[in-house]
Amino acid sequence: MISVPPAGNYPLNLAFIYGYKPSGHYTAAMAVAQFIPREIARVHFINLSDIYPHLGPLVAKTYLQILQKTPNLWGYLYNNSLFTGVKPFIPEFYMNKIKQLIVKKHISAIVSTHAFSSILTSHKSMNLKHIKNFAVITDIYAHSFWPKTLNRYFVPTKEAHDNLEENGIPPEKITVSGMPVRKEFSQKYDPNSQKKELGLSSKIPVFLISGGGRGLGDIKDALEILSKSGNKAQVVILCGENKKLIKETAEYKKPGLTIKILPYIKNPSAYYSVSDCMIGKAGGITIFEMAALKKPLIIYSPLPGQEERNAAYLSKRRCAVYAKSKKELEERVGDFFSDRKSFRDCGENLNALYKKDAALSISAEIIKEITS
């Protein structure tokens, strides 16, 4: 429970800034914002890709995805003397519009779920030192691009805590809060009645494949392998806003498989809850949403950088199964059908990483900071 402070100049204005949506960073922002009492703070969501409606999405996504997928490349571009002319361009391109937005909305505090927004809002030329600035980190490990000048850092694991401390951030500013997961993932579902409601059979295993922004190749691999296994399976493909993927998967048929294709849905927890296994990448939020529901995860084709490190971490601790090739994916799918108990054990191990009240505790700490 978050206590309401004595009467003051409330509600304050709290900005959650993320890269683009749909994304794990946006989902993390929503998870924390759900617990902010509206009598204390109004919540404003700021999407960096909307700052410039035409040029903004392309430029923002390029920088954001370089930072997420290949941080070493980002570091080379950012620090190499050959690119010194580019260095000030990165923040200045967005600075004026973001600052105008922050001033216009009378923002009292900023919560960034992506390092790029922290880099921008903490830049000295922004002159926003009077505004509290927080980071919510959404991967198992924290890379070195988080600024050192923020008020607080909320991380999901001790490993991320240690990464930040090694990068010069004082440990008293870092809280191992756990990963913020939306309230709906705490709901209890009756699997059989929920499957019936979603048009799924309770007698055939349900595989969830997270399509999102990926190409069709990895999904074709999974469908082909499931079909070749000789076992019946129901496959729910979450396509996000990828219209090309929706169209191409709609035309894809495989013997033994019942395929259900879903566009972006705000609340996928019902489908997560009825799944028997997910085949997908290793995005931080997805991992912990599965952890909340004790669901097994076969990691396949994680993005370079953060997701590969997430996959290695989970595999080492027997919290997930990591298939590093199409051949290994075929073997792991075979393992699922022959030894369901070991997969259930993986789901239990994954659940041990989950802190149920993470989003609530983060929001409580933020409220405490901005009202003190």
Tab-separated table of N, CA and C in Angstrom, residues 63-202:
chain	number	residue	atom	x	y	z
A	63	TYR	N	18.763	4.527	-33.180
A	63	TYR	CA	19.636	4.691	-32.012
A	63	TYR	C	19.238	3.747	-30.882
A	64	LEU	N	17.951	3.641	-30.637
A	64	LEU	CA	17.491	2.794	-29.535
A	64	LEU	C	17.862	1.340	-29.769
A	65	GLN	N	17.731	0.873	-31.002
A	65	GLN	CA	17.995	-0.532	-31.256
A	65	GLN	C	19.492	-0.816	-31.335
A	66	ILE	N	20.294	0.153	-31.797
A	66	ILE	CA	21.747	-0.019	-31.709
A	66	ILE	C	22.145	-0.162	-30.250
A	67	LEU	N	21.592	0.670	-29.414
A	67	LEU	CA	21.919	0.651	-27.986
A	67	LEU	C	21.500	-0.669	-27.355
A	68	GLN	N	20.328	-1.182	-27.722
A	68	GLN	CA	19.835	-2.412	-27.113
A	68	GLN	C	20.537	-3.651	-27.675
A	69	LYS	N	20.676	-3.711	-29.005
A	69	LYS	CA	21.123	-4.944	-29.626
A	69	LYS	C	22.647	-5.043	-29.713
A	70	THR	N	23.307	-3.924	-30.007
A	70	THR	CA	24.760	-3.957	-30.188
A	70	THR	C	25.392	-2.797	-29.430
A	71	PRO	N	25.421	-2.873	-28.114
A	71	PRO	CA	25.962	-1.774	-27.322
A	71	PRO	C	27.424	-1.468	-27.628
A	72	ASN	N	28.197	-2.484	-28.058
A	72	ASN	CA	29.601	-2.221	-28.395
A	72	ASN	C	29.707	-1.299	-29.606
A	73	LEU	N	28.810	-1.490	-30.577
A	73	LEU	CA	28.795	-0.614	-31.749
A	73	LEU	C	28.413	0.798	-31.337
A	74	TRP	N	27.417	0.911	-30.470
A	74	TRP	CA	27.022	2.231	-29.966
A	74	TRP	C	28.217	2.919	-29.304
A	75	GLY	N	28.919	2.159	-28.465
A	75	GLY	CA	30.075	2.726	-27.775
A	75	GLY	C	31.142	3.195	-28.751
A	76	TYR	N	31.359	2.420	-29.816
A	76	TYR	CA	32.358	2.804	-30.815
A	76	TYR	C	31.945	4.097	-31.511
A	77	LEU	N	30.686	4.160	-31.932
A	77	LEU	CA	30.200	5.359	-32.617
A	77	LEU	C	30.228	6.577	-31.694
A	78	TYR	N	29.866	6.362	-30.446
A	78	TYR	CA	29.708	7.484	-29.528
A	78	TYR	C	31.043	8.047	-29.061
A	79	ASN	N	32.047	7.169	-28.929
A	79	ASN	CA	33.319	7.590	-28.358
A	79	ASN	C	34.437	7.796	-29.381
A	80	ASN	N	34.276	7.217	-30.574
A	80	ASN	CA	35.343	7.315	-31.555
A	80	ASN	C	35.491	8.746	-32.043
A	81	SER	N	36.742	9.205	-32.139
A	81	SER	CA	37.011	10.595	-32.525
A	81	SER	C	36.507	10.902	-33.930
A	82	LEU	N	36.371	9.856	-34.764
A	82	LEU	CA	35.870	10.081	-36.125
A	82	LEU	C	34.427	10.579	-36.118
A	83	PHE	N	33.725	10.337	-35.002
A	83	PHE	CA	32.305	10.684	-34.931
A	83	PHE	C	32.047	11.820	-33.941
A	84	THR	N	33.081	12.615	-33.669
A	84	THR	CA	32.889	13.687	-32.697
A	84	THR	C	31.842	14.692	-33.163
A	85	GLY	N	31.682	14.848	-34.454
A	85	GLY	CA	30.657	15.757	-34.959
A	85	GLY	C	29.259	15.235	-34.714
A	86	VAL	N	29.132	13.902	-34.616
A	86	VAL	CA	27.822	13.292	-34.407
A	86	VAL	C	27.420	13.353	-32.947
A	87	LYS	N	28.420	13.325	-32.068
A	87	LYS	CA	28.145	13.177	-30.638
A	87	LYS	C	27.149	14.205	-30.097
A	88	PRO	N	27.344	15.511	-30.314
A	88	PRO	CA	26.361	16.451	-29.785
A	88	PRO	C	25.031	16.406	-30.529
A	89	PHE	N	25.069	15.892	-31.775
A	89	PHE	CA	23.853	15.840	-32.581
A	89	PHE	C	22.815	14.910	-31.961
A	90	ILE	N	23.247	13.852	-31.329
A	90	ILE	CA	22.313	12.858	-30.800
A	90	ILE	C	21.338	13.477	-29.804
A	91	PRO	N	21.836	14.122	-28.743
A	91	PRO	CA	20.864	14.712	-27.818
A	91	PRO	C	20.196	15.975	-28.353
A	92	GLU	N	20.936	16.807	-29.108
A	92	GLU	CA	20.376	18.089	-29.533
A	92	GLU	C	19.205	17.920	-30.491
A	93	PHE	N	19.175	16.821	-31.207
A	93	PHE	CA	18.091	16.587	-32.159
A	93	PHE	C	16.740	16.547	-31.445
A	94	TYR	N	16.724	16.010	-30.255
A	94	TYR	CA	15.489	15.871	-29.491
A	94	TYR	C	15.350	16.881	-28.375
A	95	MET	N	16.446	17.506	-27.999
A	95	MET	CA	16.485	18.231	-26.740
A	95	MET	C	15.403	19.303	-26.604
A	96	ASN	N	15.304	20.153	-27.589
A	96	ASN	CA	14.364	21.273	-27.454
A	96	ASN	C	12.921	20.808	-27.313
A	97	LYS	N	12.524	19.861	-28.173
A	97	LYS	CA	11.123	19.422	-28.118
A	97	LYS	C	10.818	18.671	-26.824
A	98	ILE	N	11.762	17.848	-26.382
A	98	ILE	CA	11.531	17.115	-25.133
A	98	ILE	C	11.457	18.091	-23.971
A	99	LYS	N	12.386	19.037	-23.952
A	99	LYS	CA	12.385	20.005	-22.852
A	99	LYS	C	11.097	20.831	-22.863
A	100	GLN	N	10.667	21.253	-24.045
A	100	GLN	CA	9.416	22.014	-24.145
A	100	GLN	C	8.244	21.207	-23.594
A	101	LEU	N	8.234	19.918	-23.910
A	101	LEU	CA	7.161	19.047	-23.449
A	101	LEU	C	7.194	18.905	-21.929
A	102	ILE	N	8.384	18.719	-21.388
A	102	ILE	CA	8.541	18.571	-19.937
A	102	ILE	C	8.109	19.846	-19.212
A	103	VAL	N	8.498	20.995	-19.756
A	103	VAL	CA	8.123	22.277	-19.146
A	103	VAL	C	6.630	22.523	-19.278
A	104	LYS	N	6.084	22.248	-20.480
A	104	LYS	CA	4.657	22.485	-20.735
A	104	LYS	C	3.766	21.664	-19.804
A	105	LYS	N	4.182	20.440	-19.522
A	105	LYS	CA	3.377	19.549	-18.678
A	105	LYS	C	3.722	19.680	-17.194
A	106	HIS	N	4.621	20.611	-16.864
A	106	HIS	CA	5.014	20.858	-15.465
A	106	HIS	C	5.475	19.566	-14.782
A	107	ILE	N	6.351	18.847	-15.471
A	107	ILE	CA	6.816	17.559	-14.971
A	107	ILE	C	7.685	17.738	-13.725
A	108	SER	N	7.359	16.976	-12.670
A	108	SER	CA	8.107	17.027	-11.415
A	108	SER	C	9.154	15.928	-11.310
A	109	ALA	N	8.946	14.837	-12.067
A	109	ALA	CA	9.876	13.714	-12.016
A	109	ALA	C	9.781	12.916	-13.310
A	110	ILE	N	10.900	12.283	-13.660
A	110	ILE	CA	10.993	11.496	-14.892
A	110	ILE	C	11.363	10.062	-14.535
A	111	VAL	N	10.674	9.116	-15.157
A	111	VAL	CA	11.027	7.703	-15.019
A	111	VAL	C	11.349	7.190	-16.421
A	112	SER	N	12.603	6.783	-16.632
A	112	SER	CA	13.027	6.265	-17.935
A	112	SER	C	13.143	4.757	-17.881
A	113	THR	N	12.558	4.082	-18.859
A	113	THR	CA	12.695	2.636	-18.946
A	113	THR	C	13.644	2.242	-20.071
A	114	HIS	N	14.261	3.232	-20.701
A	114	HIS	CA	15.288	2.981	-21.713
A	114	HIS	C	16.433	3.951	-21.492
A	115	ALA	N	17.655	3.467	-21.669
A	115	ALA	CA	18.830	4.290	-21.393
A	115	ALA	C	18.853	5.562	-22.240
A	116	PHE	N	18.329	5.489	-23.464
A	116	PHE	CA	18.404	6.655	-24.344
A	116	PHE	C	17.655	7.843	-23.762
A	117	SER	N	16.499	7.594	-23.164
A	117	SER	CA	15.752	8.708	-22.573
A	117	SER	C	16.478	9.267	-21.357
A	118	SER	N	17.175	8.402	-20.603
A	118	SER	CA	17.981	8.883	-19.475
A	118	SER	C	19.144	9.738	-19.961
A	119	ILE	N	19.775	9.299	-21.044
A	119	ILE	CA	20.896	10.062	-21.613
A	119	ILE	C	20.428	11.461	-22.000
A	120	LEU	N	19.273	11.538	-22.642
A	120	LEU	CA	18.757	12.830	-23.090
A	120	LEU	C	18.349	13.725	-21.920
A	121	THR	N	17.542	13.197	-21.016
A	121	THR	CA	16.966	14.048	-19.960
A	121	THR	C	17.971	14.429	-18.883
A	122	SER	N	19.083	13.686	-18.791
A	122	SER	CA	20.097	14.032	-17.789
A	122	SER	C	21.242	14.846	-18.377
A	123	HIS	N	21.194	15.104	-19.682
A	123	HIS	CA	22.256	15.870	-20.330
A	123	HIS	C	22.349	17.261	-19.700
A	124	LYS	N	23.558	17.706	-19.430
A	124	LYS	CA	23.735	18.966	-18.686
A	124	LYS	C	23.117	20.163	-19.396
A	125	SER	N	23.102	20.136	-20.736
A	125	SER	CA	22.532	21.273	-21.458
A	125	SER	C	21.014	21.337	-21.339
A	126	MET	N	20.391	20.249	-20.875
A	126	MET	CA	18.937	20.279	-20.645
A	126	MET	C	18.585	21.091	-19.405
A	127	ASN	N	19.528	21.182	-18.472
A	127	ASN	CA	19.339	21.977	-17.249
A	127	ASN	C	18.064	21.578	-16.496
A	128	LEU	N	17.951	20.257	-16.237
A	128	LEU	CA	16.770	19.732	-15.548
A	128	LEU	C	17.139	19.133	-14.181
A	129	LYS	N	18.172	19.676	-13.567
A	129	LYS	CA	18.629	19.121	-12.293
A	129	LYS	C	17.581	19.232	-11.186
A	130	HIS	N	16.647	20.171	-11.329
A	130	HIS	CA	15.613	20.345	-10.311
A	130	HIS	C	14.535	19.261	-10.397
A	131	ILE	N	14.565	18.453	-11.464
A	131	ILE	CA	13.570	17.403	-11.664
A	131	ILE	C	14.181	16.054	-11.274
A	132	LYS	N	13.491	15.309	-10.415
A	132	LYS	CA	13.976	13.977	-10.024
A	132	LYS	C	13.966	13.069	-11.254
A	133	ASN	N	15.012	12.240	-11.368
A	133	ASN	CA	15.194	11.422	-12.562
A	133	ASN	C	15.490	9.979	-12.135
A	134	PHE	N	14.641	9.039	-12.563
A	134	PHE	CA	14.759	7.644	-12.147
A	134	PHE	C	14.938	6.740	-13.364
A	135	ALA	N	15.580	5.601	-13.139
A	135	ALA	CA	15.735	4.598	-14.193
A	135	ALA	C	15.132	3.286	-13.734
A	136	VAL	N	14.375	2.647	-14.635
A	136	VAL	CA	13.882	1.288	-14.408
A	136	VAL	C	14.504	0.422	-15.501
A	137	ILE	N	15.382	-0.481	-15.105
A	137	ILE	CA	16.167	-1.267	-16.057
A	137	ILE	C	15.467	-2.602	-16.302
A	138	THR	N	15.338	-2.978	-17.577
A	138	THR	CA	14.471	-4.102	-17.938
A	138	THR	C	15.223	-5.302	-18.506
A	139	ASP	N	16.496	-5.428	-18.185
A	139	ASP	CA	17.243	-6.622	-18.570
A	139	ASP	C	17.979	-7.169	-17.357
A	140	ILE	N	18.349	-8.438	-17.439
A	140	ILE	CA	19.007	-9.114	-16.325
A	140	ILE	C	20.352	-8.467	-16.013
A	141	TYR	N	21.033	-8.006	-17.056
A	141	TYR	CA	22.290	-7.277	-16.892
A	141	TYR	C	22.081	-5.826	-17.316
A	142	ALA	N	22.869	-4.924	-16.727
A	142	ALA	CA	22.778	-3.502	-17.084
A	142	ALA	C	24.018	-3.107	-17.876
A	143	HIS	N	23.816	-2.523	-19.056
A	143	HIS	CA	24.978	-2.097	-19.844
A	143	HIS	C	25.524	-0.767	-19.319
A	144	SER	N	26.587	-0.309	-19.941
A	144	SER	CA	27.344	0.824	-19.389
A	144	SER	C	26.834	2.186	-19.824
A	145	PHE	N	25.713	2.246	-20.543
A	145	PHE	CA	25.268	3.524	-21.086
A	145	PHE	C	24.291	4.273	-20.193
A	146	TRP	N	23.918	3.663	-19.079
A	146	TRP	CA	23.057	4.408	-18.163
A	146	TRP	C	23.854	5.541	-17.529
A	147	PRO	N	23.330	6.773	-17.553
A	147	PRO	CA	24.055	7.908	-16.966
A	147	PRO	C	24.276	7.713	-15.473
A	148	LYS	N	25.325	8.342	-14.962
A	148	LYS	CA	25.687	8.174	-13.547
A	148	LYS	C	25.021	9.197	-12.639
A	149	THR	N	24.237	10.110	-13.205
A	149	THR	CA	23.747	11.260	-12.438
A	149	THR	C	22.277	11.179	-12.037
A	150	LEU	N	21.627	10.037	-12.240
A	150	LEU	CA	20.217	9.927	-11.905
A	150	LEU	C	20.035	9.794	-10.393
A	151	ASN	N	18.803	10.035	-9.931
A	151	ASN	CA	18.528	9.951	-8.487
A	151	ASN	C	18.478	8.517	-7.981
A	152	ARG	N	17.812	7.638	-8.743
A	152	ARG	CA	17.682	6.240	-8.317
A	152	ARG	C	17.653	5.329	-9.542
A	153	TYR	N	18.105	4.090	-9.316
A	153	TYR	CA	18.104	3.060	-10.353
A	153	TYR	C	17.413	1.819	-9.784
A	154	PHE	N	16.392	1.334	-10.476
A	154	PHE	CA	15.677	0.131	-10.048
A	154	PHE	C	16.027	-0.997	-11.014
A	155	VAL	N	16.575	-2.082	-10.483
A	155	VAL	CA	17.077	-3.163	-11.327
A	155	VAL	C	16.421	-4.486	-10.936
A	156	PRO	N	16.345	-5.430	-11.889
A	156	PRO	CA	15.663	-6.697	-11.599
A	156	PRO	C	16.519	-7.733	-10.878
A	157	THR	N	17.849	-7.611	-10.961
A	157	THR	CA	18.728	-8.652	-10.425
A	157	THR	C	19.956	-8.045	-9.745
A	158	LYS	N	20.611	-8.868	-8.929
A	158	LYS	CA	21.868	-8.450	-8.312
A	158	LYS	C	22.933	-8.230	-9.373
A	159	GLU	N	22.873	-9.011	-10.456
A	159	GLU	CA	23.849	-8.853	-11.538
A	159	GLU	C	23.779	-7.443	-12.121
A	160	ALA	N	22.561	-6.947	-12.337
A	160	ALA	CA	22.408	-5.584	-12.859
A	160	ALA	C	22.908	-4.560	-11.848
A	161	HIS	N	22.633	-4.798	-10.576
A	161	HIS	CA	23.144	-3.936	-9.501
A	161	HIS	C	24.666	-3.846	-9.581
A	162	ASP	N	25.315	-5.004	-9.695
A	162	ASP	CA	26.779	-5.045	-9.724
A	162	ASP	C	27.326	-4.368	-10.982
A	163	ASN	N	26.641	-4.541	-12.112
A	163	ASN	CA	27.065	-3.869	-13.349
A	163	ASN	C	27.092	-2.359	-13.171
A	164	LEU	N	26.021	-1.803	-12.590
A	164	LEU	CA	25.939	-0.355	-12.398
A	164	LEU	C	27.014	0.127	-11.424
A	165	GLU	N	27.219	-0.638	-10.357
A	165	GLU	CA	28.239	-0.250	-9.376
A	165	GLU	C	29.627	-0.266	-10.010
A	166	GLU	N	29.903	-1.269	-10.843
A	166	GLU	CA	31.188	-1.333	-11.551
A	166	GLU	C	31.370	-0.149	-12.485
A	167	ASN	N	30.262	0.401	-12.965
A	167	ASN	CA	30.322	1.548	-13.875
A	167	ASN	C	30.341	2.887	-13.140
A	168	GLY	N	30.502	2.834	-11.819
A	168	GLY	CA	30.700	4.064	-11.057
A	168	GLY	C	29.468	4.659	-10.415
A	169	ILE	N	28.353	3.943	-10.424
A	169	ILE	CA	27.133	4.451	-9.787
A	169	ILE	C	27.139	4.024	-8.315
A	170	PRO	N	26.948	4.962	-7.390
A	170	PRO	CA	26.977	4.619	-5.957
A	170	PRO	C	25.930	3.560	-5.616
A	171	PRO	N	26.306	2.517	-4.864
A	171	PRO	CA	25.358	1.432	-4.568
A	171	PRO	C	24.110	1.880	-3.819
A	172	GLU	N	24.225	2.967	-3.033
A	172	GLU	CA	23.047	3.429	-2.291
A	172	GLU	C	21.964	3.985	-3.211
A	173	LYS	N	22.317	4.245	-4.469
A	173	LYS	CA	21.317	4.723	-5.428
A	173	LYS	C	20.622	3.576	-6.167
A	174	ILE	N	21.099	2.350	-5.962
A	174	ILE	CA	20.615	1.205	-6.737
A	174	ILE	C	19.755	0.303	-5.855
A	175	THR	N	18.568	-0.030	-6.331
A	175	THR	CA	17.664	-0.926	-5.599
A	175	THR	C	17.367	-2.155	-6.454
A	176	VAL	N	17.615	-3.341	-5.890
A	176	VAL	CA	17.233	-4.583	-6.573
A	176	VAL	C	15.753	-4.822	-6.274
A	177	SER	N	14.934	-4.302	-7.130
A	177	SER	CA	13.476	-4.285	-6.918
A	177	SER	C	12.775	-5.483	-7.522
A	178	GLY	N	13.433	-6.139	-8.488
A	178	GLY	CA	12.749	-7.120	-9.324
A	178	GLY	C	12.226	-6.437	-10.580
A	179	MET	N	11.719	-7.227	-11.498
A	179	MET	CA	11.212	-6.690	-12.764
A	179	MET	C	9.741	-6.295	-12.614
A	180	PRO	N	9.371	-5.078	-13.010
A	180	PRO	CA	7.954	-4.686	-12.927
A	180	PRO	C	7.119	-5.418	-13.977
A	181	VAL	N	6.093	-6.098	-13.502
A	181	VAL	CA	5.189	-6.844	-14.377
A	181	VAL	C	3.769	-6.336	-14.125
A	182	ARG	N	2.993	-6.228	-15.182
A	182	ARG	CA	1.648	-5.669	-15.075
A	182	ARG	C	0.741	-6.505	-14.155
A	183	LYS	N	-0.207	-5.826	-13.528
A	183	LYS	CA	-1.110	-6.454	-12.556
A	183	LYS	C	-1.793	-7.703	-13.102
A	184	GLU	N	-2.160	-7.675	-14.381
A	184	GLU	CA	-2.955	-8.781	-14.924
A	184	GLU	C	-2.210	-10.120	-14.891
A	185	PHE	N	-0.886	-10.071	-14.785
A	185	PHE	CA	-0.126	-11.320	-14.723
A	185	PHE	C	-0.165	-11.950	-13.327
A	186	SER	N	-0.811	-11.264	-12.404
A	186	SER	CA	-1.027	-11.838	-11.066
A	186	SER	C	-2.402	-12.478	-10.933
A	187	GLN	N	-3.214	-12.331	-11.968
A	187	GLN	CA	-4.563	-12.904	-11.926
A	187	GLN	C	-4.501	-14.432	-12.000
A	188	LYS	N	-5.474	-15.077	-11.373
A	188	LYS	CA	-5.569	-16.530	-11.418
A	188	LYS	C	-6.600	-16.929	-12.471
A	189	TYR	N	-6.183	-17.796	-13.381
A	189	TYR	CA	-7.089	-18.273	-14.426
A	189	TYR	C	-7.315	-19.772	-14.255
A	190	ASP	N	-8.541	-20.225	-14.532
A	190	ASP	CA	-8.791	-21.654	-14.626
A	190	ASP	C	-8.418	-22.077	-16.047
A	191	PRO	N	-7.363	-22.888	-16.200
A	191	PRO	CA	-6.843	-23.189	-17.541
A	191	PRO	C	-7.876	-23.728	-18.513
A	192	ASN	N	-8.697	-24.668	-18.073
A	192	ASN	CA	-9.652	-25.295	-18.993
A	192	ASN	C	-10.729	-24.322	-19.460
A	193	SER	N	-11.312	-23.571	-18.523
A	193	SER	CA	-12.357	-22.625	-18.906
A	193	SER	C	-11.774	-21.476	-19.728
A	194	GLN	N	-10.521	-21.095	-19.406
A	194	GLN	CA	-9.879	-20.015	-20.155
A	194	GLN	C	-9.572	-20.458	-21.579
A	195	LYS	N	-9.124	-21.693	-21.737
A	195	LYS	CA	-8.863	-22.207	-23.088
A	195	LYS	C	-10.143	-22.229	-23.914
A	196	LYS	N	-11.229	-22.659	-23.285
A	196	LYS	CA	-12.523	-22.704	-23.988
A	196	LYS	C	-12.935	-21.306	-24.426
A	197	GLU	N	-12.739	-20.334	-23.531
A	197	GLU	CA	-13.105	-18.953	-23.845
A	197	GLU	C	-12.281	-18.402	-25.007
A	198	LEU	N	-11.025	-18.853	-25.106
A	198	LEU	CA	-10.138	-18.360	-26.165
A	198	LEU	C	-10.210	-19.213	-27.431
A	199	GLY	N	-11.095	-20.195	-27.432
A	199	GLY	CA	-11.265	-21.034	-28.613
A	199	GLY	C	-10.171	-22.070	-28.774
A	200	LEU	N	-9.614	-22.530	-27.659
A	200	LEU	CA	-8.539	-23.517	-27.694
A	200	LEU	C	-8.993	-24.809	-27.023
A	201	SER	N	-8.430	-25.923	-27.447
A	201	SER	CA	-8.756	-27.218	-26.853
A	201	SER	C	-7.935	-27.430	-25.582
A	202	SER	N	-8.556	-28.067	-24.596
A	202	SER	CA	-7.841	-28.352	-23.348
A	202	SER	C	-7.063	-29.664	-23.438
